[in-house]
Coordinates of C-alpha atoms and ligand atoms in Angstrom, one line a residue:
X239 CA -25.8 21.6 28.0
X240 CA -22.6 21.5 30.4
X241 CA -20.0 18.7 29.1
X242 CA -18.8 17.3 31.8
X243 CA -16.6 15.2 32.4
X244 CA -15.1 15.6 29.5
X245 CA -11.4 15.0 27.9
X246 CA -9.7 16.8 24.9
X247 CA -6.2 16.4 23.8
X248 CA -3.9 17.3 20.7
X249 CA -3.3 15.1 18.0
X250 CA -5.5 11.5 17.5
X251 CA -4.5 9.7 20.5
X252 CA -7.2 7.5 21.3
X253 CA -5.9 5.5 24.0
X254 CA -4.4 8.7 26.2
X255 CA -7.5 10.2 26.0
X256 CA -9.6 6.9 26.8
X257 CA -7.2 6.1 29.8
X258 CA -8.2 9.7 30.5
X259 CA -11.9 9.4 30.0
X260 CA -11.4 6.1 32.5
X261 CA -10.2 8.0 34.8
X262 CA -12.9 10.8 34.8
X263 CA -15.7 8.0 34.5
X264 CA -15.1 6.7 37.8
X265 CA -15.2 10.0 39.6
X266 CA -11.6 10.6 39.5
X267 CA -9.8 14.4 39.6
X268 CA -9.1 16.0 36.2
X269 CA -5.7 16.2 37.7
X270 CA -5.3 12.5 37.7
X271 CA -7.2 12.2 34.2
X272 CA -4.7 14.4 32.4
X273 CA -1.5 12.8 34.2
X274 CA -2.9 9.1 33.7
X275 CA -3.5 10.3 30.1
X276 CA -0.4 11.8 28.6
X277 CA 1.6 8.6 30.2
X278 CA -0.2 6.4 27.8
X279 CA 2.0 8.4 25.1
X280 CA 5.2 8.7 27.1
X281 CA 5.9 5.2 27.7
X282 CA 4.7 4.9 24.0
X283 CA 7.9 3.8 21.8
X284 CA 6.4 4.4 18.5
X285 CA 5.3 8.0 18.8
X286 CA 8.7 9.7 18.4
X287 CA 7.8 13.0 19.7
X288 CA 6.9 12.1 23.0
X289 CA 8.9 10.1 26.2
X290 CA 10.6 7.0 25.3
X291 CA 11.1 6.7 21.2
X292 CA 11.3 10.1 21.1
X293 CA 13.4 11.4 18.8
X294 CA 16.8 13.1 20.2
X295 CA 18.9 16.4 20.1
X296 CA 21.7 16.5 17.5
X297 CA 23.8 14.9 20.1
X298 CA 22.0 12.0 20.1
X299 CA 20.7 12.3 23.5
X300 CA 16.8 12.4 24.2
X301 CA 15.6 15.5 26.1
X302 CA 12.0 15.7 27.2
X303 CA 9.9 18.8 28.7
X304 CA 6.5 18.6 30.7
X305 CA 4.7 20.4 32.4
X306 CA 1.6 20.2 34.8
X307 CA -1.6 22.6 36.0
X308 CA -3.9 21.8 38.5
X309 CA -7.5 23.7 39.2
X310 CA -6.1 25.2 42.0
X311 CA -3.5 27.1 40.0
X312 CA -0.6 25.0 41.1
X313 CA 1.8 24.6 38.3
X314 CA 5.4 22.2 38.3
X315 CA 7.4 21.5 35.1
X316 CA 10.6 19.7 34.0
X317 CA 12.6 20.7 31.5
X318 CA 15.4 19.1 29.4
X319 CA 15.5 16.0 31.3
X320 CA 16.8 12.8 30.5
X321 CA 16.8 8.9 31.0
X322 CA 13.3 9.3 32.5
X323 CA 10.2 7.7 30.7
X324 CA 7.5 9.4 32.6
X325 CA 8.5 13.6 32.6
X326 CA 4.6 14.5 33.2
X327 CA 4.7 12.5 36.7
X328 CA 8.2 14.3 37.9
X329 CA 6.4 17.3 37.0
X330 CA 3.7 16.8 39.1
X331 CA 5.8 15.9 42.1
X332 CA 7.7 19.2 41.7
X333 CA 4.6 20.9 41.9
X334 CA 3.4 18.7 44.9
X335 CA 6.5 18.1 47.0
X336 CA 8.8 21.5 46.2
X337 CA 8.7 24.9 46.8
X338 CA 9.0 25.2 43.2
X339 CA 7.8 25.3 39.8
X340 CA 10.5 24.1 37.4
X341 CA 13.5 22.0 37.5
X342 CA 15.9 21.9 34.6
X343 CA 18.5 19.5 33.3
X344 CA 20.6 17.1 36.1
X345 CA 18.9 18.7 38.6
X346 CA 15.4 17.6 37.7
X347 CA 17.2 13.8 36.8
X348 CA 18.6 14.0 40.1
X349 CA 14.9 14.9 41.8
X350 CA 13.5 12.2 39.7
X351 CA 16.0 9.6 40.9
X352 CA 15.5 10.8 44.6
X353 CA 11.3 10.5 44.3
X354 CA 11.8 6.7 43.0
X355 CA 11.5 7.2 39.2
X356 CA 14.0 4.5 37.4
X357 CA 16.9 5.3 34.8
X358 CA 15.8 4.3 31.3
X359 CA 17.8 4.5 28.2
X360 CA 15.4 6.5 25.9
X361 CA 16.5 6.5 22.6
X362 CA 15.1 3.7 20.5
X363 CA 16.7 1.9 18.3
X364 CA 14.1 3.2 15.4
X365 CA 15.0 6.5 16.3
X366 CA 18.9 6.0 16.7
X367 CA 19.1 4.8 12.9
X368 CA 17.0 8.1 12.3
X369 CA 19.4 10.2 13.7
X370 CA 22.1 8.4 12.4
X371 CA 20.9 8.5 8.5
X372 CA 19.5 13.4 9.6
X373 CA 23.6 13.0 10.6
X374 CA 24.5 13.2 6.9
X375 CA 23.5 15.9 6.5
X376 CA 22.5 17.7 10.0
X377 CA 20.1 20.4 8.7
X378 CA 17.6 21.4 11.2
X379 CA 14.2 21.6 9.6
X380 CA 11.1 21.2 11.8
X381 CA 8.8 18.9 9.7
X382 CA 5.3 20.1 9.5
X383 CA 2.8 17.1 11.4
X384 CA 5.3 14.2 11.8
X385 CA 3.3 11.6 11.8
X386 CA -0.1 13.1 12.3
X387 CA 1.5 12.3 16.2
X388 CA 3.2 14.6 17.9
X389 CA 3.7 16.0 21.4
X390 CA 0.3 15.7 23.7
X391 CA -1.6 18.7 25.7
X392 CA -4.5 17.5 27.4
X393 CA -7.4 19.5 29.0
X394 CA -9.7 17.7 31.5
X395 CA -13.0 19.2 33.5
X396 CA -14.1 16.4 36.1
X397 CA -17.2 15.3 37.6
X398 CA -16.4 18.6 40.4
X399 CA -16.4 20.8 37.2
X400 CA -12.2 21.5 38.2
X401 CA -10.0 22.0 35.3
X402 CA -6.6 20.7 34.8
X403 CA -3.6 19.9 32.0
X404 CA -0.4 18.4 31.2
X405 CA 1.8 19.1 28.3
X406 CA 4.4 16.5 27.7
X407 CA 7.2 16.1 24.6
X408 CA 10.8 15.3 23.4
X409 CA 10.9 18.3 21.9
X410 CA 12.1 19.2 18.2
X411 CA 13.7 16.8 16.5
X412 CA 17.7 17.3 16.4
X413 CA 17.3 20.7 18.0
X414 CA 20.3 21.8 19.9
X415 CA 21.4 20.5 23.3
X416 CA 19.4 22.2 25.7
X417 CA 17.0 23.8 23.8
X418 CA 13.8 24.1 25.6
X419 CA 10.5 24.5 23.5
X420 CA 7.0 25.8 25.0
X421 CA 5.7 22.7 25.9
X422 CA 7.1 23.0 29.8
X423 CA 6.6 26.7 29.7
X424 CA 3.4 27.5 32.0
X425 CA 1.6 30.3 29.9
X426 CA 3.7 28.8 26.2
X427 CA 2.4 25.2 25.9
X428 CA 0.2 25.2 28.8
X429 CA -2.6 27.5 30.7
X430 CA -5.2 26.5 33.1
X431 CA -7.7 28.8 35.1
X432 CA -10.5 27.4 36.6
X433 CA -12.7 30.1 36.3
X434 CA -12.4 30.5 32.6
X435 CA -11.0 27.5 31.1
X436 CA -7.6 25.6 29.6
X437 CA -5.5 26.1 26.7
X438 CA -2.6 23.8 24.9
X439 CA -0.3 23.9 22.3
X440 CA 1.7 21.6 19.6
X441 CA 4.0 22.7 17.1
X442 CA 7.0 25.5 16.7
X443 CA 7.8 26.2 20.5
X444 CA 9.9 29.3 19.9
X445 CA 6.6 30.9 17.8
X446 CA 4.1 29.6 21.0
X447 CA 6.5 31.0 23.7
X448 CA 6.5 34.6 21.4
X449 CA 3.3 35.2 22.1
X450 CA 2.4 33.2 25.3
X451 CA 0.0 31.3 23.4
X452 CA -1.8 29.0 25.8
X453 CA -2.3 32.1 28.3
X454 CA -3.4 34.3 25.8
X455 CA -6.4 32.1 24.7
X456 CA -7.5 31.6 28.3
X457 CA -7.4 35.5 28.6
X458 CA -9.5 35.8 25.2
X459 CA -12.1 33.4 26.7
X460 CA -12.0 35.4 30.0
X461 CA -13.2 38.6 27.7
X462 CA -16.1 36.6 26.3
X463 CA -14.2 34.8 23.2
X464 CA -15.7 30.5 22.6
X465 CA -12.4 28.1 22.5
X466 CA -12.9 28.2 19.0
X467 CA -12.6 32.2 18.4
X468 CA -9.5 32.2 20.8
X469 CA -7.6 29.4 19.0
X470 CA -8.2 31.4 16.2
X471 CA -6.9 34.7 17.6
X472 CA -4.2 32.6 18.7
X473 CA -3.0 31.5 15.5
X474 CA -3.4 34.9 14.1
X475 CA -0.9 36.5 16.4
X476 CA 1.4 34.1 15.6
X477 CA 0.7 34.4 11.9
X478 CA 1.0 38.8 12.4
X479 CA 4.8 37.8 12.9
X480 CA 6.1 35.2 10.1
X481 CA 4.1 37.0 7.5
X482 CA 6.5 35.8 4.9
X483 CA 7.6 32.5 6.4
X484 CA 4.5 30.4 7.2
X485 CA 6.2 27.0 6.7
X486 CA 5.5 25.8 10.0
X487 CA 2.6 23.9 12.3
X488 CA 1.1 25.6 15.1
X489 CA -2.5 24.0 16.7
X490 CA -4.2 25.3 19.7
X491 CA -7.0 23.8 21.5
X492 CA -8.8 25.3 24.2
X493 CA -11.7 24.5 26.8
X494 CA -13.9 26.7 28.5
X495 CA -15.6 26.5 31.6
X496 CA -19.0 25.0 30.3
X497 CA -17.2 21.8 28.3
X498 CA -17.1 24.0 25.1
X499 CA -14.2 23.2 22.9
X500 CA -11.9 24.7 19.8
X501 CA -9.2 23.7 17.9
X502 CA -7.2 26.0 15.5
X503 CA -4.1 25.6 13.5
X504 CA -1.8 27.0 10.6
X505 CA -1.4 24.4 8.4
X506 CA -4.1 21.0 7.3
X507 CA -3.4 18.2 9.0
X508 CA -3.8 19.2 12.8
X509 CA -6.5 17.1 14.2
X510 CA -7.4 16.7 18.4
X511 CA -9.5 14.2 20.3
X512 CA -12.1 14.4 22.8
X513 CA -14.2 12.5 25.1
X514 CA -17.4 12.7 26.4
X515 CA -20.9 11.7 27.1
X516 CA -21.1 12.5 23.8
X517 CA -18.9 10.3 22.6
X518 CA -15.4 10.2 21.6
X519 CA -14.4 12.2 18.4
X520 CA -11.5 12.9 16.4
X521 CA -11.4 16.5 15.5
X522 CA -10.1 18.1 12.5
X523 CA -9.9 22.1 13.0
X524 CA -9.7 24.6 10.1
X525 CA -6.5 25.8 9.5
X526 CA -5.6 29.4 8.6
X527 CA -3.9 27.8 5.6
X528 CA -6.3 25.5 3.4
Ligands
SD4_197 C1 8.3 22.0 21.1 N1 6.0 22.3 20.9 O1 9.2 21.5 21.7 C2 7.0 21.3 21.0 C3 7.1 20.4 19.8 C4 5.9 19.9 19.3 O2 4.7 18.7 17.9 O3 4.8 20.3 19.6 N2 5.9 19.0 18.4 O4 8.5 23.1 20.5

């Protein structure tokens, strides 16, 4: 009862994880599933947590983080970059061409420029007004599920049975400048190990990177845990530490080895997609909150 190929990805976002599932379906790598995938939403202009449209710092300016991670254990992220539609793909090249695993800021614009990726103004016009009208009053308040659309992690096993993810998102909305969530964090937002399975997060980045959330599911699955009992832990740990302040959206969703999959999250309203043989689903998870 192996599930493979298969796809799964936060959040309902049917046509990332269909490119996705194109991808698998005619024998490509997982690598190139979950990259193919997650650009679907980055060049998308109307999901406004994500690439182009999405929404910016307090500044003004939009900010986006990825990260990638391959079967092999390979790993390359961006972080904070800007004027660049497709973050997943420069951090796949940092991973592929560099000795190294992140690149932050003007020096990862500057590596994007020097692989061929264009200049793009990011900020829609939709999300410019936005800003403008959150200006009047400038508090920062993470929104629980904007949108029911919201960053992307995506977890692919190809037709070899190799694991791989990508993480990709602008961020918080009207965070500081230079604030850097969990989403580009290998460990935080992302895990892959292809002995045991994948891991990937949405939501509060600060509470993620706390507890290395994505790494610490992968290492509960290692010790015999399903995808769903790790999500679950997951959330738990996270939920040990805001005892009194649970106003905020955390979701996991995990893969193991065998195509098994789990989805967990704090608050209703989390859902997360996948793809397979056995069809293609949109997921709502319990959440520890009903
Ligand atoms: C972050 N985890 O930057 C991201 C934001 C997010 O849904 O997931 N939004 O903290």
């Amino acid at each position: 009862n192996r599930e493979q190929p298969i796809v799964i990805a936060t959040w309902n976002v049917e046509n990332a994880t269909s490119k996705a599932w194109e991808v698998l379906k005619s024998g490509g790598s997982s690598l190139d599933a979950v990259e193919q995938g997650v650009m679907i939403e980055e060049a998308d202009v109307k999901n406004q947590s994500v690439g182009k449209g999405g929404r910016p710092d307090r500044d003004g300016n939009v900010t986006l983080d990825a990260c990638i991670m391959d079967s092999e254990g390979n790993c390359g992220a961006v972080l904070c970059i800007e004027n660049i539609v497709h973050p997943i793909s420069v951090a796949r090249k940092v991973m592929e061409d560099t000795p190294h695993v992140m690149l932050a800021g003007k020096g990862a614009e500057q590596f994007a420029y020097e692989k061929g990726f264009k200049k793009e103004n990011l900020l829609t016009e939709k999300s410019k007004q936005e800003w403008l009208e959150w200006k009047k009053t400038a508090q920062y308040k993470p929104i629980v599920n904007i949108e029911n659309h919201d960053t992307i992690g995506m977890l692919a096993i190809d037709n070899n049975g190799n694991i791989s993810g990508a993480c990709t998102t602008s961020g918080m909305a009207y965070k500081i400048a230079g604030r850097v969530g969990d989403s580009p964090i290998i460990g935080a937002g992302l895990f892959v190990d292809n002995e045991v399975g994948g891991a990937t997060a949405t939501g509060v980045g600060e509470e993620v990177v706390r507890t290395v959330g994505s790494f610490l599911i992968v290492e509960l699955m290692r010790q015999g845990k399903s995808p769903q009992e790790a999500c679950e832990e997951g959330v738990r740990r996270i939920i040990k530490k805001n005892k009194n302040k649970l106003n905020f959206q955390i979701g996991f969703i995990a893969i193991n080895k065998k195509g098994e999959t789990g989805g967990y999250c704090i608050q209703p309203g989390f859902s997360y997609r996948t793809y397979s043989e056995a069809g293609h689903v949109n997921n709502i998870p319990e959440s520890y909150i009903k």
